Coordinates of C-alpha atoms and ligand atoms in Angstrom, one line a residue:
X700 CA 0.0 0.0 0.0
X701 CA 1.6 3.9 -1.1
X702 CA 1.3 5.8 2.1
X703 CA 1.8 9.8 2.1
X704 CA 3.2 10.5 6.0
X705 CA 2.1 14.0 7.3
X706 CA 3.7 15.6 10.1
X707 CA 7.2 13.9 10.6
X708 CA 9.0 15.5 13.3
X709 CA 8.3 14.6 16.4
X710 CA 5.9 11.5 17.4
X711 CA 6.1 11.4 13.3
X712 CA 9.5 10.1 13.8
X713 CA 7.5 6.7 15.0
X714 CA 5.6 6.7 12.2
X715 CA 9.0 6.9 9.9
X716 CA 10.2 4.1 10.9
X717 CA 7.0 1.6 11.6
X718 CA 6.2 2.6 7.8
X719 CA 9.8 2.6 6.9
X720 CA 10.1 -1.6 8.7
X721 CA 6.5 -3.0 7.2
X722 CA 6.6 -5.1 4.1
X723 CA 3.3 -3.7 3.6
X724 CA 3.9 -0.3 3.1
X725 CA 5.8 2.1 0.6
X726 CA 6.4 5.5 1.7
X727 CA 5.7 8.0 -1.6
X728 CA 5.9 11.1 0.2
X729 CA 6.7 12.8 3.1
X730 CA 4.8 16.3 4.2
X731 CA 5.7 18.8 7.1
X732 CA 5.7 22.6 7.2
X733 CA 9.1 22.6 8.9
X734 CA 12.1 21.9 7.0
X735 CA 14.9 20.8 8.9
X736 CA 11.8 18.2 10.3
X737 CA 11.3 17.5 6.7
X738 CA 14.9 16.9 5.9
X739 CA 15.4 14.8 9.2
X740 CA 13.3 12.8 8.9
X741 CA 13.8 11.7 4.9
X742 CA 17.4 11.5 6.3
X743 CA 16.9 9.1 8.9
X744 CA 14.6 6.4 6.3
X745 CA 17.1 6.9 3.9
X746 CA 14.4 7.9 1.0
X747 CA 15.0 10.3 -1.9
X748 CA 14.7 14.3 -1.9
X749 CA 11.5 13.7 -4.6
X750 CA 9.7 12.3 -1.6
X751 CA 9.3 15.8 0.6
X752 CA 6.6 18.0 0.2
X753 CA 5.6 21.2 2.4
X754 CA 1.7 20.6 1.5
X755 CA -0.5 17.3 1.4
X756 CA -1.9 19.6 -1.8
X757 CA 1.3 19.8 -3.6
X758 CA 2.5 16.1 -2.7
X759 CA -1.2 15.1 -4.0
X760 CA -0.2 16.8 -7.1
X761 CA 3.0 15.3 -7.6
X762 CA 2.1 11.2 -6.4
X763 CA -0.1 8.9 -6.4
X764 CA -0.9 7.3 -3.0
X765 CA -3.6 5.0 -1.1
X766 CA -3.6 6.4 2.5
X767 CA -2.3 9.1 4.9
X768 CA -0.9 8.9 8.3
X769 CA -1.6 12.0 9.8
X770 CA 1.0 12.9 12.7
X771 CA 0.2 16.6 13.3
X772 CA -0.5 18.3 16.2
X773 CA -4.8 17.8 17.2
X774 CA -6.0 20.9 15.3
X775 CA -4.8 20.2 12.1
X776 CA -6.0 16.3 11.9
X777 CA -9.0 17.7 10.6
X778 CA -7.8 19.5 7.7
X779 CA -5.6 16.6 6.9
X780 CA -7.5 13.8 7.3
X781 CA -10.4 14.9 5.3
X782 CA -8.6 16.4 2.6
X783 CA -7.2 12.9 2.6
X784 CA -10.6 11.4 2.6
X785 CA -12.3 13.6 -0.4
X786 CA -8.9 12.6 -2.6
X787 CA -10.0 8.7 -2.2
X788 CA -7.5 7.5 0.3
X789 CA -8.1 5.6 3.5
X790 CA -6.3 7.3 6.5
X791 CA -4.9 6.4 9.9
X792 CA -4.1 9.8 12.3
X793 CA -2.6 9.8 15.5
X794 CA -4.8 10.6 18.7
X795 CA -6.4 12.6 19.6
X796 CA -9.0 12.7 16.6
X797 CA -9.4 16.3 16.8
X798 CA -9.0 19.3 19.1
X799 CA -12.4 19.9 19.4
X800 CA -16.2 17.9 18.9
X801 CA -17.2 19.8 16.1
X802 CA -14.0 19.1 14.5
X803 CA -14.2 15.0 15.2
X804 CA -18.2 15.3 13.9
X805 CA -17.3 17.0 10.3
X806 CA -14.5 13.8 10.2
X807 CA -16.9 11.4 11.0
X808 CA -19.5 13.7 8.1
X809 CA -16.7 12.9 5.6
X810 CA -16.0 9.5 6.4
X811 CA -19.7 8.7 6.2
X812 CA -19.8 10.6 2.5
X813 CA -16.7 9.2 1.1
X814 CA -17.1 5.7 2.5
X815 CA -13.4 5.3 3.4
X816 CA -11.4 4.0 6.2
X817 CA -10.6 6.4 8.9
X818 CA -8.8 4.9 11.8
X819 CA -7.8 6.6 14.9
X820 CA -4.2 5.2 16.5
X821 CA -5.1 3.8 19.6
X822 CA -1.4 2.0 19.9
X823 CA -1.9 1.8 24.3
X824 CA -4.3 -1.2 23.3
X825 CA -1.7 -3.5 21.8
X826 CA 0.5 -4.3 25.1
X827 CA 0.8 -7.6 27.0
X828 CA -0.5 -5.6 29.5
X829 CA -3.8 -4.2 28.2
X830 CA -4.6 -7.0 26.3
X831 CA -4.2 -9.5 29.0
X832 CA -6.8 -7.1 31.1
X833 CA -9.1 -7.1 28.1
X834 CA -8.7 -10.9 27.2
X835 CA -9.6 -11.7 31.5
X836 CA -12.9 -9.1 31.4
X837 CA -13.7 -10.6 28.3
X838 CA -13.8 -14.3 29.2
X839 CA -15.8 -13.5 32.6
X840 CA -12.9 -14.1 35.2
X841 CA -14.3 -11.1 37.2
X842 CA -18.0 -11.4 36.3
X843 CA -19.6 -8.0 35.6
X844 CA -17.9 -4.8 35.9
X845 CA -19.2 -2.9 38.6
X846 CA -16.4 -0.3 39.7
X847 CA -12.9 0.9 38.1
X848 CA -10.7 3.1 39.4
X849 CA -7.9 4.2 37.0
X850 CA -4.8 6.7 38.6
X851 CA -3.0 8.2 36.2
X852 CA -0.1 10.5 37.8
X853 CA 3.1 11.7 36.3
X854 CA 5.2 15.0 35.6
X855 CA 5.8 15.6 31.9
X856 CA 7.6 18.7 30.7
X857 CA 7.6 18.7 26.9
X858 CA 9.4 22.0 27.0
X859 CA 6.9 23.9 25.1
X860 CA 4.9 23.2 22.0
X861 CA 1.1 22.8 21.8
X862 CA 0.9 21.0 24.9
X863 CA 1.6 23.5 27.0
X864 CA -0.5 26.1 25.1
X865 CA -4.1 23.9 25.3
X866 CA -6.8 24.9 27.5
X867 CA -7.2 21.6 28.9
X868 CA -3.7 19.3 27.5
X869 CA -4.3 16.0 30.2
X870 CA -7.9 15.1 29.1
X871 CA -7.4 15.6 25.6
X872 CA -4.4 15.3 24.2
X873 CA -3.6 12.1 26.9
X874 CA -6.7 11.1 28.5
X875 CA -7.8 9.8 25.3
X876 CA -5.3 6.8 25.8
X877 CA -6.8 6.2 29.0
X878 CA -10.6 6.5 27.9
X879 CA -10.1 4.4 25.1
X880 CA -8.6 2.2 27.3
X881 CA -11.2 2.0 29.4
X882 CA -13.8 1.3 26.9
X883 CA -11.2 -1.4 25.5
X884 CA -10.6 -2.8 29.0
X885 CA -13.8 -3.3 30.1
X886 CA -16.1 -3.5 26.9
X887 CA -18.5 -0.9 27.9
X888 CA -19.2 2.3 27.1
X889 CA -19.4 5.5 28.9
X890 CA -22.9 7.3 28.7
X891 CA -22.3 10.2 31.1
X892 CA -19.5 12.0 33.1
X893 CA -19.1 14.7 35.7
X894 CA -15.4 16.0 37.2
X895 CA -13.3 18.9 37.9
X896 CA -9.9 19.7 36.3
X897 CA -7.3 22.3 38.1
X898 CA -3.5 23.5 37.4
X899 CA -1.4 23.2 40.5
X900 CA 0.5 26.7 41.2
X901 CA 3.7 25.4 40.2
X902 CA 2.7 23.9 36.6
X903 CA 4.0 25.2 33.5
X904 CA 1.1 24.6 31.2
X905 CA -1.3 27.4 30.5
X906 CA -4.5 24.7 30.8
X907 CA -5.6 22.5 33.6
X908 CA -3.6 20.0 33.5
X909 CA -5.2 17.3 36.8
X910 CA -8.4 16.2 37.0
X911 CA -10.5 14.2 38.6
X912 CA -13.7 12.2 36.3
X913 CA -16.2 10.2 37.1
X914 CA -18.2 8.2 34.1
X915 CA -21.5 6.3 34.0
X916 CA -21.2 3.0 32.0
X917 CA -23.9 1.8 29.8
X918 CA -24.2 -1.0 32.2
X919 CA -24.5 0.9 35.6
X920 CA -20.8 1.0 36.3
X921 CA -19.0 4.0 37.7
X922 CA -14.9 4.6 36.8
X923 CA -13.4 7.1 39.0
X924 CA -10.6 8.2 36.5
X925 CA -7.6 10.8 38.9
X926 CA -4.7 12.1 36.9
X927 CA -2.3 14.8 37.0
X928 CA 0.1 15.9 33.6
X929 CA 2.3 18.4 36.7
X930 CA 2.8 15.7 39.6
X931 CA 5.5 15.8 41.8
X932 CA 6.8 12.5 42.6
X933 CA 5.7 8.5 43.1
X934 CA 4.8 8.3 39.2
X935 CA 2.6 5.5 37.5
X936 CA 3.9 4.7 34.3
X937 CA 2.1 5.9 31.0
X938 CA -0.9 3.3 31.7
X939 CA -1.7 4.5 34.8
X940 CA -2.5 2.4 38.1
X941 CA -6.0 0.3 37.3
X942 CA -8.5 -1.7 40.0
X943 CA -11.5 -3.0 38.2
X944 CA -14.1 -5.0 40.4
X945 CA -16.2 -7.1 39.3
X946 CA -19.0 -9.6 40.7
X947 CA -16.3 -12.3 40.9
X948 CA -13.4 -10.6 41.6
X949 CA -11.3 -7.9 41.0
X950 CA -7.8 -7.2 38.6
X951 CA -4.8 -4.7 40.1
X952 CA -2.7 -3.5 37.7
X953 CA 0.7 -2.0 38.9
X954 CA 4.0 -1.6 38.8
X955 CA 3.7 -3.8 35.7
X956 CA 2.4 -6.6 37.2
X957 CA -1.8 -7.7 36.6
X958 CA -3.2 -9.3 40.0
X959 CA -5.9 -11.5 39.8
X960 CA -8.5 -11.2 43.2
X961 CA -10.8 -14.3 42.8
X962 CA -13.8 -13.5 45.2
X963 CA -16.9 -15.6 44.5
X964 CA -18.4 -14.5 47.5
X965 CA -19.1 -11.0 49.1
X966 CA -15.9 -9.9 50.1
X967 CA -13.7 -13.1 50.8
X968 CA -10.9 -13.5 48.9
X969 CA -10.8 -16.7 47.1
X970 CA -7.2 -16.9 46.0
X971 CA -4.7 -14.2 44.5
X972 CA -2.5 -14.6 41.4
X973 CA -0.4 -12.8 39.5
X974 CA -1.6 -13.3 36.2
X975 CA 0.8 -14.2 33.0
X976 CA 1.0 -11.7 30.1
X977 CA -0.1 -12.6 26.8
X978 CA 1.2 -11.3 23.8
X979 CA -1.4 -9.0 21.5
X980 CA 1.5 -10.3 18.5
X981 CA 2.2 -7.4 16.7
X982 CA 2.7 -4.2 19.0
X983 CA 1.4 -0.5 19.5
X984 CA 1.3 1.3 16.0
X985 CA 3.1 -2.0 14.7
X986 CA -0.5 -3.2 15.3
X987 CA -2.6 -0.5 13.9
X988 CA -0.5 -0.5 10.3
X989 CA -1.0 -3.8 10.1
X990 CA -5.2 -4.0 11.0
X991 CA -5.3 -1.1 8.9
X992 CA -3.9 -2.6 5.9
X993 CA -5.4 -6.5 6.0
X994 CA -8.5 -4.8 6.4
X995 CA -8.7 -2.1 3.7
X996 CA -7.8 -5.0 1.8
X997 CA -10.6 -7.1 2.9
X998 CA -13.2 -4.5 3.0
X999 CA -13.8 -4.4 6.5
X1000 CA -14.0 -2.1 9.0
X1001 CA -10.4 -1.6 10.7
X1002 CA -10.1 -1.6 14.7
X1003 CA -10.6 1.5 16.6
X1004 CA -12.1 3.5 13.1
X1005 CA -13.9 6.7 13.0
X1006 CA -17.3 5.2 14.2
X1007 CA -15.8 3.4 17.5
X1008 CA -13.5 6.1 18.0
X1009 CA -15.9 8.8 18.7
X1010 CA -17.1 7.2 21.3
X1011 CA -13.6 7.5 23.1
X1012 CA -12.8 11.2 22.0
X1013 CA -16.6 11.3 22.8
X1014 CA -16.2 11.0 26.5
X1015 CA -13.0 13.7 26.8
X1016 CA -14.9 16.2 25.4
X1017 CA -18.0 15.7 27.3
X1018 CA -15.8 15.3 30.5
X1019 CA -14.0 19.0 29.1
X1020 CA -17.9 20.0 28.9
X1021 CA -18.8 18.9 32.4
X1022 CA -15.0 20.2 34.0
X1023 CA -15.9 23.6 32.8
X1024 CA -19.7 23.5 34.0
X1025 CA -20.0 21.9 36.6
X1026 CA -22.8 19.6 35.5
X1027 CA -23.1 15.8 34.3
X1028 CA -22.4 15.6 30.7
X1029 CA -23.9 13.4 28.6
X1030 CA -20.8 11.4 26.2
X1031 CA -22.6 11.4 22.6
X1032 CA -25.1 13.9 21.6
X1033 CA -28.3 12.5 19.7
X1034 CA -27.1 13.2 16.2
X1035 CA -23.9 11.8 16.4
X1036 CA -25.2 8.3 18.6
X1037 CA -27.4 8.2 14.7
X1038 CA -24.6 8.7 12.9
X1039 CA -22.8 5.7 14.3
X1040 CA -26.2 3.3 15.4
X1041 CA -26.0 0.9 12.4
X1042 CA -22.2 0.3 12.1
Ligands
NAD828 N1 0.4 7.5 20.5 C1 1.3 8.1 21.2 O1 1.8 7.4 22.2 C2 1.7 9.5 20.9 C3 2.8 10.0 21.5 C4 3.2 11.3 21.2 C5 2.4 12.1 20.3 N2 1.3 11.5 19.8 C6 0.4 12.3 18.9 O2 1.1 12.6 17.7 C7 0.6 13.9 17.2 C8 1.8 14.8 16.9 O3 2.4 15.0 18.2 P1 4.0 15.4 18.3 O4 4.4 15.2 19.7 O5 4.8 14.7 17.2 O6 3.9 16.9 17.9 P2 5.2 17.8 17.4 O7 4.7 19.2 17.5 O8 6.4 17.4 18.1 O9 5.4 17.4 15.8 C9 4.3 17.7 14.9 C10 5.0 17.8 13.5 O10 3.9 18.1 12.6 C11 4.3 19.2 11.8 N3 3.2 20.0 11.3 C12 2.4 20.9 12.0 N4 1.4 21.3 11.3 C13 1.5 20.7 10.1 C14 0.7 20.7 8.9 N5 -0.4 21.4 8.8 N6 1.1 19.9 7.9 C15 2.2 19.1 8.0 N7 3.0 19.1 9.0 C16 2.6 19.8 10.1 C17 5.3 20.0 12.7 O11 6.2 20.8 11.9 C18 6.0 18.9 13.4 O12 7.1 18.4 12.6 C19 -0.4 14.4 18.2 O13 -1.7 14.1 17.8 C20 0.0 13.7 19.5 O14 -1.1 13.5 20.4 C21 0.9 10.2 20.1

């Protein structure tokens, strides 16, 4: 498959070399407004000058390519990724789908008129880890989820760039891993939220950057979600810290290690574990190039497209809504929950 890369510097750099490794992909061109990013990273794969272009319109002009990987910053996925769309290619983007609701609702518009493939890069699904949670909620080893708590603390300084600049950088631009994880984790999916999101005196982003969530599953379940982008010590690691009960028992994941609670009755602990990993084969984006491939090939709908994705970015922009009002927020509005009812 010819695949057009836009935005290479740097996350993009990922990208560069996952297309650069696949047997299933041939890079034809390389976009990004900055240069020396440009040069970089054509540099690093080892490709020819012919492949850089400053615009997806003047490398659509020059090549001839079946799908985009959109590696921007969040508020020019839009652009991108429908101009992409309209010009008959398939397209995978990096989270999060957009910067705003309205944005991720035209994308959805456009993949629903030009009947192609949009993906959304979910890579924090394909790890031992997250896939061995999935696999054990799946196959019933806790019974029904009834309560999740997911703790999400670290201190990132990316030393400027859009990050720092958004009005709210932890829920949307990495929240989405976690809510997508959550939906992934325990197969459900969120119908409301309510929370509060703050900046600590001492962090150097303009936006709140902690928060504290609470959804409303579609089954009754609540997830109390606590994470801070400007936290001062004890980290988790990128996953975050997860509990999620269940009428049989309840899964601990931390410090890289899943524990198995097996409690068949109220509150006596059956027998604990620590559970073994399994493999999700392919890893992270790895993963997502190759779904995305077998299954534009096949004609079916690739993992984690447009229409499940929205339900994820869904619920961090309803839990921006309800941060900044105060009130319960419901995750999909009616127009969009018909938009995606039949797929
Ligand atoms: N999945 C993950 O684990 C993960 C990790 C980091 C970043 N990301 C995501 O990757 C995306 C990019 O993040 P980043 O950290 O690489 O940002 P960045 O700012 O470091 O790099 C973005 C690149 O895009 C280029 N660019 C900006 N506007 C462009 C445009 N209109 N056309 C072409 N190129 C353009 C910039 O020049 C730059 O080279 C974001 O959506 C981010 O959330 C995902």
């Amino acid at each position: 498959m010819r695949f057009i890369q836009v935005g290479v510097g740097g996350f993009g750099q990922r990208w560069v070399s996952c297309l650069k490794e696949s047997r299933d992909a041939q890079v034809v061109a390389m976009v990004d407004v900055n240069e020396k990013s440009l040069e970089a990273a054509r540099e690093s794969a080892g490709y020819d000058k012919s492949v850089c272009f400053k615009s997806l319109k003047d490398a659509l002009k020059a090549v001839k390519a079946d799908a985009v990987v959109c590696v921007t910053p969040p508020k020019h996925h839009r652009k991108v990724v429908v101009a992409a769309m309209k010009a008959g290619m398939d397209v995978i983007s990096e989270k999060p789908m957009a910067a705003s609701f309205i944005d991720c609702k035209a994308m959805l518009r456009a993949a629903e008129q030009t009947g192609r493939s949009y993906v959304v890069s979910q890579n924090y699904r394909y790890q031992p880890e997250t896939w061995t949670m999935a696999d054990l909620v799946r196959r019933g080893t806790i019974g029904e989820i009834g309560q999740v708590n997911v703790d999400f603390i670290m201190g990132v300084d990316f030393g400027g760039g859009f990050r720092h600049a958004m009005e709210y950088p932890l829920l949307v631009d990495m929240s989405i891993h976690h809510f997508d994880l959550i939906r992934f984790i325990t197969g459900l999916d969120a119908v409301s939220v309510t929370g509060v999101a703050w900046n600590p005196p001492w962090s150097n982003y303009k936006g709140k950057c902690s928060s504290s969530i609470v959804f409303e599953m579609n089954n009754g379940a609540h997830v109390v979600y606590t994470a801070s982008w400007c936290a001062k010590g004890q980290f988790t690691n990128w996953n975050g810290d997860w509990h999620v009960e269940g009428s049989k028992g309840t899964l601990v994941y931390r410090n890289n290690v899943i524990t198995h609670y097996d409690v068949p009755e109220v509150y006596k602990v059956k027998k604990t574990r620590e559970v073994k990993m399994k493999s999700p084969g392919k890893m992270s984006q790895e993963f997502v190039l190759n779904d995305f491939v077998k299954s534009v090939k096949a004609g079916k709908r690739p993992r984690t497209d447009v229409y499940d994705n929205v339900r994820s970015i869904g619920m961090v922009f309803a839990a921006v809504q309800a941060v900044k009002t105060g009130k319960r927020v419901r995750v999909l509005d009616a127009e969009t929950e018909r938009m995606i009812r039949n797929k």
